mmCIF file of the C-alpha atoms, coordinates in Angstrom:
data_MODEL
# 
_entry.id   MODEL 
# 
loop_
_atom_site.group_PDB 
_atom_site.id 
_atom_site.type_symbol 
_atom_site.label_atom_id 
_atom_site.label_alt_id 
_atom_site.label_comp_id 
_atom_site.label_asym_id 
_atom_site.label_entity_id 
_atom_site.label_seq_id 
_atom_site.pdbx_PDB_ins_code 
_atom_site.Cartn_x 
_atom_site.Cartn_y 
_atom_site.Cartn_z 
_atom_site.occupancy 
_atom_site.B_iso_or_equiv 
_atom_site.pdbx_formal_charge 
_atom_site.auth_seq_id 
_atom_site.auth_comp_id 
_atom_site.auth_asym_id 
_atom_site.auth_atom_id 
_atom_site.pdbx_PDB_model_num 
ATOM 1   C CA . UNK A 1 1   ? -17.997 8.129  10.759  1.00 0.00 ? 1   UNK A CA 1 
ATOM 2   C CA . UNK A 1 2   ? -16.925 11.557 9.513   1.00 0.00 ? 2   UNK A CA 1 
ATOM 3   C CA . UNK A 1 3   ? -16.069 12.404 5.906   1.00 0.00 ? 3   UNK A CA 1 
ATOM 4   C CA . UNK A 1 4   ? -14.188 15.592 5.068   1.00 0.00 ? 4   UNK A CA 1 
ATOM 5   C CA . UNK A 1 5   ? -13.609 16.809 1.518   1.00 0.00 ? 5   UNK A CA 1 
ATOM 6   C CA . UNK A 1 6   ? -11.553 19.918 0.888   1.00 0.00 ? 6   UNK A CA 1 
ATOM 7   C CA . UNK A 1 7   ? -11.163 21.203 -2.687  1.00 0.00 ? 7   UNK A CA 1 
ATOM 8   C CA . UNK A 1 8   ? -9.034  24.292 -2.110  1.00 0.00 ? 8   UNK A CA 1 
ATOM 9   C CA . UNK A 1 9   ? -5.483  25.352 -2.809  1.00 0.00 ? 9   UNK A CA 1 
ATOM 10  C CA . UNK A 1 10  ? -4.870  26.211 0.837   1.00 0.00 ? 10  UNK A CA 1 
ATOM 11  C CA . UNK A 1 11  ? -5.365  22.697 2.166   1.00 0.00 ? 11  UNK A CA 1 
ATOM 12  C CA . UNK A 1 12  ? -5.167  22.656 5.933   1.00 0.00 ? 12  UNK A CA 1 
ATOM 13  C CA . UNK A 1 13  ? -3.623  19.971 8.052   1.00 0.00 ? 13  UNK A CA 1 
ATOM 14  C CA . UNK A 1 14  ? -6.270  17.894 9.735   1.00 0.00 ? 14  UNK A CA 1 
ATOM 15  C CA . UNK A 1 15  ? -5.860  16.339 13.149  1.00 0.00 ? 15  UNK A CA 1 
ATOM 16  C CA . UNK A 1 16  ? -7.977  13.376 14.161  1.00 0.00 ? 16  UNK A CA 1 
ATOM 17  C CA . UNK A 1 17  ? -8.057  12.702 17.867  1.00 0.00 ? 17  UNK A CA 1 
ATOM 18  C CA . UNK A 1 18  ? -9.459  9.181  17.883  1.00 0.00 ? 18  UNK A CA 1 
ATOM 19  C CA . UNK A 1 19  ? -10.317 6.372  15.510  1.00 0.00 ? 19  UNK A CA 1 
ATOM 20  C CA . UNK A 1 20  ? -8.887  5.312  12.189  1.00 0.00 ? 20  UNK A CA 1 
ATOM 21  C CA . UNK A 1 21  ? -8.314  7.821  9.406   1.00 0.00 ? 21  UNK A CA 1 
ATOM 22  C CA . UNK A 1 22  ? -8.487  6.772  5.747   1.00 0.00 ? 22  UNK A CA 1 
ATOM 23  C CA . UNK A 1 23  ? -6.945  9.203  3.250   1.00 0.00 ? 23  UNK A CA 1 
ATOM 24  C CA . UNK A 1 24  ? -8.029  8.262  -0.287  1.00 0.00 ? 24  UNK A CA 1 
ATOM 25  C CA . UNK A 1 25  ? -7.045  9.934  -3.573  1.00 0.00 ? 25  UNK A CA 1 
ATOM 26  C CA . UNK A 1 26  ? -9.946  10.278 -6.006  1.00 0.00 ? 26  UNK A CA 1 
ATOM 27  C CA . UNK A 1 27  ? -8.185  12.471 -8.559  1.00 0.00 ? 27  UNK A CA 1 
ATOM 28  C CA . UNK A 1 28  ? -5.234  14.828 -8.944  1.00 0.00 ? 28  UNK A CA 1 
ATOM 29  C CA . UNK A 1 29  ? -5.030  17.270 -11.830 1.00 0.00 ? 29  UNK A CA 1 
ATOM 30  C CA . UNK A 1 30  ? -2.035  19.514 -12.584 1.00 0.00 ? 30  UNK A CA 1 
ATOM 31  C CA . UNK A 1 31  ? -0.810  19.023 -9.004  1.00 0.00 ? 31  UNK A CA 1 
ATOM 32  C CA . UNK A 1 32  ? 2.702   19.206 -7.667  1.00 0.00 ? 32  UNK A CA 1 
ATOM 33  C CA . UNK A 1 33  ? 3.296   18.478 -3.980  1.00 0.00 ? 33  UNK A CA 1 
ATOM 34  C CA . UNK A 1 34  ? 0.235   17.757 -1.865  1.00 0.00 ? 34  UNK A CA 1 
ATOM 35  C CA . UNK A 1 35  ? 2.457   15.440 0.138   1.00 0.00 ? 35  UNK A CA 1 
ATOM 36  C CA . UNK A 1 36  ? 0.731   13.374 2.818   1.00 0.00 ? 36  UNK A CA 1 
ATOM 37  C CA . UNK A 1 37  ? 2.487   13.583 6.174   1.00 0.00 ? 37  UNK A CA 1 
ATOM 38  C CA . UNK A 1 38  ? 2.147   11.391 9.254   1.00 0.00 ? 38  UNK A CA 1 
ATOM 39  C CA . UNK A 1 39  ? 2.911   12.890 12.667  1.00 0.00 ? 39  UNK A CA 1 
ATOM 40  C CA . UNK A 1 40  ? 3.304   11.372 16.126  1.00 0.00 ? 40  UNK A CA 1 
ATOM 41  C CA . UNK A 1 41  ? 0.853   12.575 18.757  1.00 0.00 ? 41  UNK A CA 1 
ATOM 42  C CA . UNK A 1 42  ? 3.540   14.994 20.000  1.00 0.00 ? 42  UNK A CA 1 
ATOM 43  C CA . UNK A 1 43  ? 3.822   16.569 16.522  1.00 0.00 ? 43  UNK A CA 1 
ATOM 44  C CA . UNK A 1 44  ? 7.056   14.867 15.429  1.00 0.00 ? 44  UNK A CA 1 
ATOM 45  C CA . UNK A 1 45  ? 7.064   14.059 11.702  1.00 0.00 ? 45  UNK A CA 1 
ATOM 46  C CA . UNK A 1 46  ? 7.154   10.261 11.296  1.00 0.00 ? 46  UNK A CA 1 
ATOM 47  C CA . UNK A 1 47  ? 7.075   10.125 7.515   1.00 0.00 ? 47  UNK A CA 1 
ATOM 48  C CA . UNK A 1 48  ? 5.802   11.646 4.319   1.00 0.00 ? 48  UNK A CA 1 
ATOM 49  C CA . UNK A 1 49  ? 4.772   10.339 0.930   1.00 0.00 ? 49  UNK A CA 1 
ATOM 50  C CA . UNK A 1 50  ? 2.782   11.364 -2.124  1.00 0.00 ? 50  UNK A CA 1 
ATOM 51  C CA . UNK A 1 51  ? -0.385  9.586  -3.163  1.00 0.00 ? 51  UNK A CA 1 
ATOM 52  C CA . UNK A 1 52  ? -0.173  10.261 -6.923  1.00 0.00 ? 52  UNK A CA 1 
ATOM 53  C CA . UNK A 1 53  ? -2.744  7.918  -8.489  1.00 0.00 ? 53  UNK A CA 1 
ATOM 54  C CA . UNK A 1 54  ? -6.505  7.429  -8.164  1.00 0.00 ? 54  UNK A CA 1 
ATOM 55  C CA . UNK A 1 55  ? -7.374  5.027  -5.322  1.00 0.00 ? 55  UNK A CA 1 
ATOM 56  C CA . UNK A 1 56  ? -3.962  5.426  -3.657  1.00 0.00 ? 56  UNK A CA 1 
ATOM 57  C CA . UNK A 1 57  ? -4.713  5.395  0.055   1.00 0.00 ? 57  UNK A CA 1 
ATOM 58  C CA . UNK A 1 58  ? -3.240  5.634  3.535   1.00 0.00 ? 58  UNK A CA 1 
ATOM 59  C CA . UNK A 1 59  ? -4.782  4.262  6.712   1.00 0.00 ? 59  UNK A CA 1 
ATOM 60  C CA . UNK A 1 60  ? -3.690  6.013  9.905   1.00 0.00 ? 60  UNK A CA 1 
ATOM 61  C CA . UNK A 1 61  ? -4.397  4.864  13.461  1.00 0.00 ? 61  UNK A CA 1 
ATOM 62  C CA . UNK A 1 62  ? -5.262  8.211  15.025  1.00 0.00 ? 62  UNK A CA 1 
ATOM 63  C CA . UNK A 1 63  ? -4.689  6.847  18.517  1.00 0.00 ? 63  UNK A CA 1 
ATOM 64  C CA . UNK A 1 64  ? -0.976  6.749  17.626  1.00 0.00 ? 64  UNK A CA 1 
ATOM 65  C CA . UNK A 1 65  ? -0.500  9.308  14.835  1.00 0.00 ? 65  UNK A CA 1 
ATOM 66  C CA . UNK A 1 66  ? -2.331  11.816 12.682  1.00 0.00 ? 66  UNK A CA 1 
ATOM 67  C CA . UNK A 1 67  ? -2.234  12.695 8.970   1.00 0.00 ? 67  UNK A CA 1 
ATOM 68  C CA . UNK A 1 68  ? -1.579  16.045 7.360   1.00 0.00 ? 68  UNK A CA 1 
ATOM 69  C CA . UNK A 1 69  ? -0.927  17.363 3.869   1.00 0.00 ? 69  UNK A CA 1 
ATOM 70  C CA . UNK A 1 70  ? 1.313   20.017 2.337   1.00 0.00 ? 70  UNK A CA 1 
ATOM 71  C CA . UNK A 1 71  ? -0.168  22.736 0.105   1.00 0.00 ? 71  UNK A CA 1 
ATOM 72  C CA . UNK A 1 72  ? -0.618  21.900 -3.566  1.00 0.00 ? 72  UNK A CA 1 
ATOM 73  C CA . UNK A 1 73  ? 0.905   23.966 -6.356  1.00 0.00 ? 73  UNK A CA 1 
ATOM 74  C CA . UNK A 1 74  ? 0.157   23.828 -10.091 1.00 0.00 ? 74  UNK A CA 1 
ATOM 75  C CA . UNK A 1 75  ? 2.529   22.108 -12.488 1.00 0.00 ? 75  UNK A CA 1 
ATOM 76  C CA . UNK A 1 76  ? 1.214   24.350 -15.295 1.00 0.00 ? 76  UNK A CA 1 
ATOM 77  C CA . UNK A 1 77  ? -0.207  27.621 -13.886 1.00 0.00 ? 77  UNK A CA 1 
ATOM 78  C CA . UNK A 1 78  ? -2.393  28.069 -16.994 1.00 0.00 ? 78  UNK A CA 1 
ATOM 79  C CA . UNK A 1 79  ? -4.345  24.866 -16.186 1.00 0.00 ? 79  UNK A CA 1 
ATOM 80  C CA . UNK A 1 80  ? -6.987  24.221 -13.521 1.00 0.00 ? 80  UNK A CA 1 
ATOM 81  C CA . UNK A 1 81  ? -5.644  22.461 -10.438 1.00 0.00 ? 81  UNK A CA 1 
ATOM 82  C CA . UNK A 1 82  ? -7.290  20.129 -7.937  1.00 0.00 ? 82  UNK A CA 1 
ATOM 83  C CA . UNK A 1 83  ? -6.598  17.271 -5.543  1.00 0.00 ? 83  UNK A CA 1 
ATOM 84  C CA . UNK A 1 84  ? -9.771  15.417 -4.543  1.00 0.00 ? 84  UNK A CA 1 
ATOM 85  C CA . UNK A 1 85  ? -8.946  13.532 -1.356  1.00 0.00 ? 85  UNK A CA 1 
ATOM 86  C CA . UNK A 1 86  ? -11.714 12.655 1.081   1.00 0.00 ? 86  UNK A CA 1 
ATOM 87  C CA . UNK A 1 87  ? -10.601 11.839 4.609   1.00 0.00 ? 87  UNK A CA 1 
ATOM 88  C CA . UNK A 1 88  ? -12.819 9.315  6.362   1.00 0.00 ? 88  UNK A CA 1 
ATOM 89  C CA . UNK A 1 89  ? -12.567 9.009  10.144  1.00 0.00 ? 89  UNK A CA 1 
ATOM 90  C CA . UNK A 1 90  ? -14.054 5.964  11.849  1.00 0.00 ? 90  UNK A CA 1 
ATOM 91  C CA . UNK A 1 91  ? -14.277 5.779  15.619  1.00 0.00 ? 91  UNK A CA 1 
ATOM 92  C CA . UNK A 1 92  ? -16.273 3.897  18.224  1.00 0.00 ? 92  UNK A CA 1 
ATOM 93  C CA . UNK A 1 93  ? -19.464 5.533  19.385  1.00 0.00 ? 93  UNK A CA 1 
ATOM 94  C CA . UNK A 1 94  ? -19.788 6.078  23.129  1.00 0.00 ? 94  UNK A CA 1 
ATOM 95  C CA . UNK A 1 95  ? -22.055 3.574  24.825  1.00 0.00 ? 95  UNK A CA 1 
ATOM 96  C CA . UNK A 1 96  ? -25.592 4.752  25.492  1.00 0.00 ? 96  UNK A CA 1 
ATOM 97  C CA . UNK A 1 97  ? -28.218 3.001  27.616  1.00 0.00 ? 97  UNK A CA 1 
ATOM 98  C CA . UNK A 1 98  ? -29.806 1.695  24.402  1.00 0.00 ? 98  UNK A CA 1 
ATOM 99  C CA . UNK A 1 99  ? -26.541 0.241  23.026  1.00 0.00 ? 99  UNK A CA 1 
ATOM 100 C CA . UNK A 1 100 ? -24.697 -0.758 26.200  1.00 0.00 ? 100 UNK A CA 1 
ATOM 101 C CA . UNK A 1 101 ? -26.558 -4.064 26.476  1.00 0.00 ? 101 UNK A CA 1 
ATOM 102 C CA . UNK A 1 102 ? -26.796 -4.804 22.750  1.00 0.00 ? 102 UNK A CA 1 
# 
């Protein structure tokens, strides 16, 4: 399992090569945009949506598609801005001699 948290304005698009990706909103403050995107493995945009409320989530099968996000911009530039969204990736571990027969 991998967990990635990015609390920056210049949010980068993340690509997950295998496993399931869970995108979960913890909190958004003074945020416009920050649209979640879903792309086919060849890069074609399949869809996009905004996760506006705490505990809004998306589950992406990274064997078929991968998630991304657009940059966030402030609604009110005089206020602090953040979008707390951990991305959790779950994938099978490769078999080792100790686990192959378990």
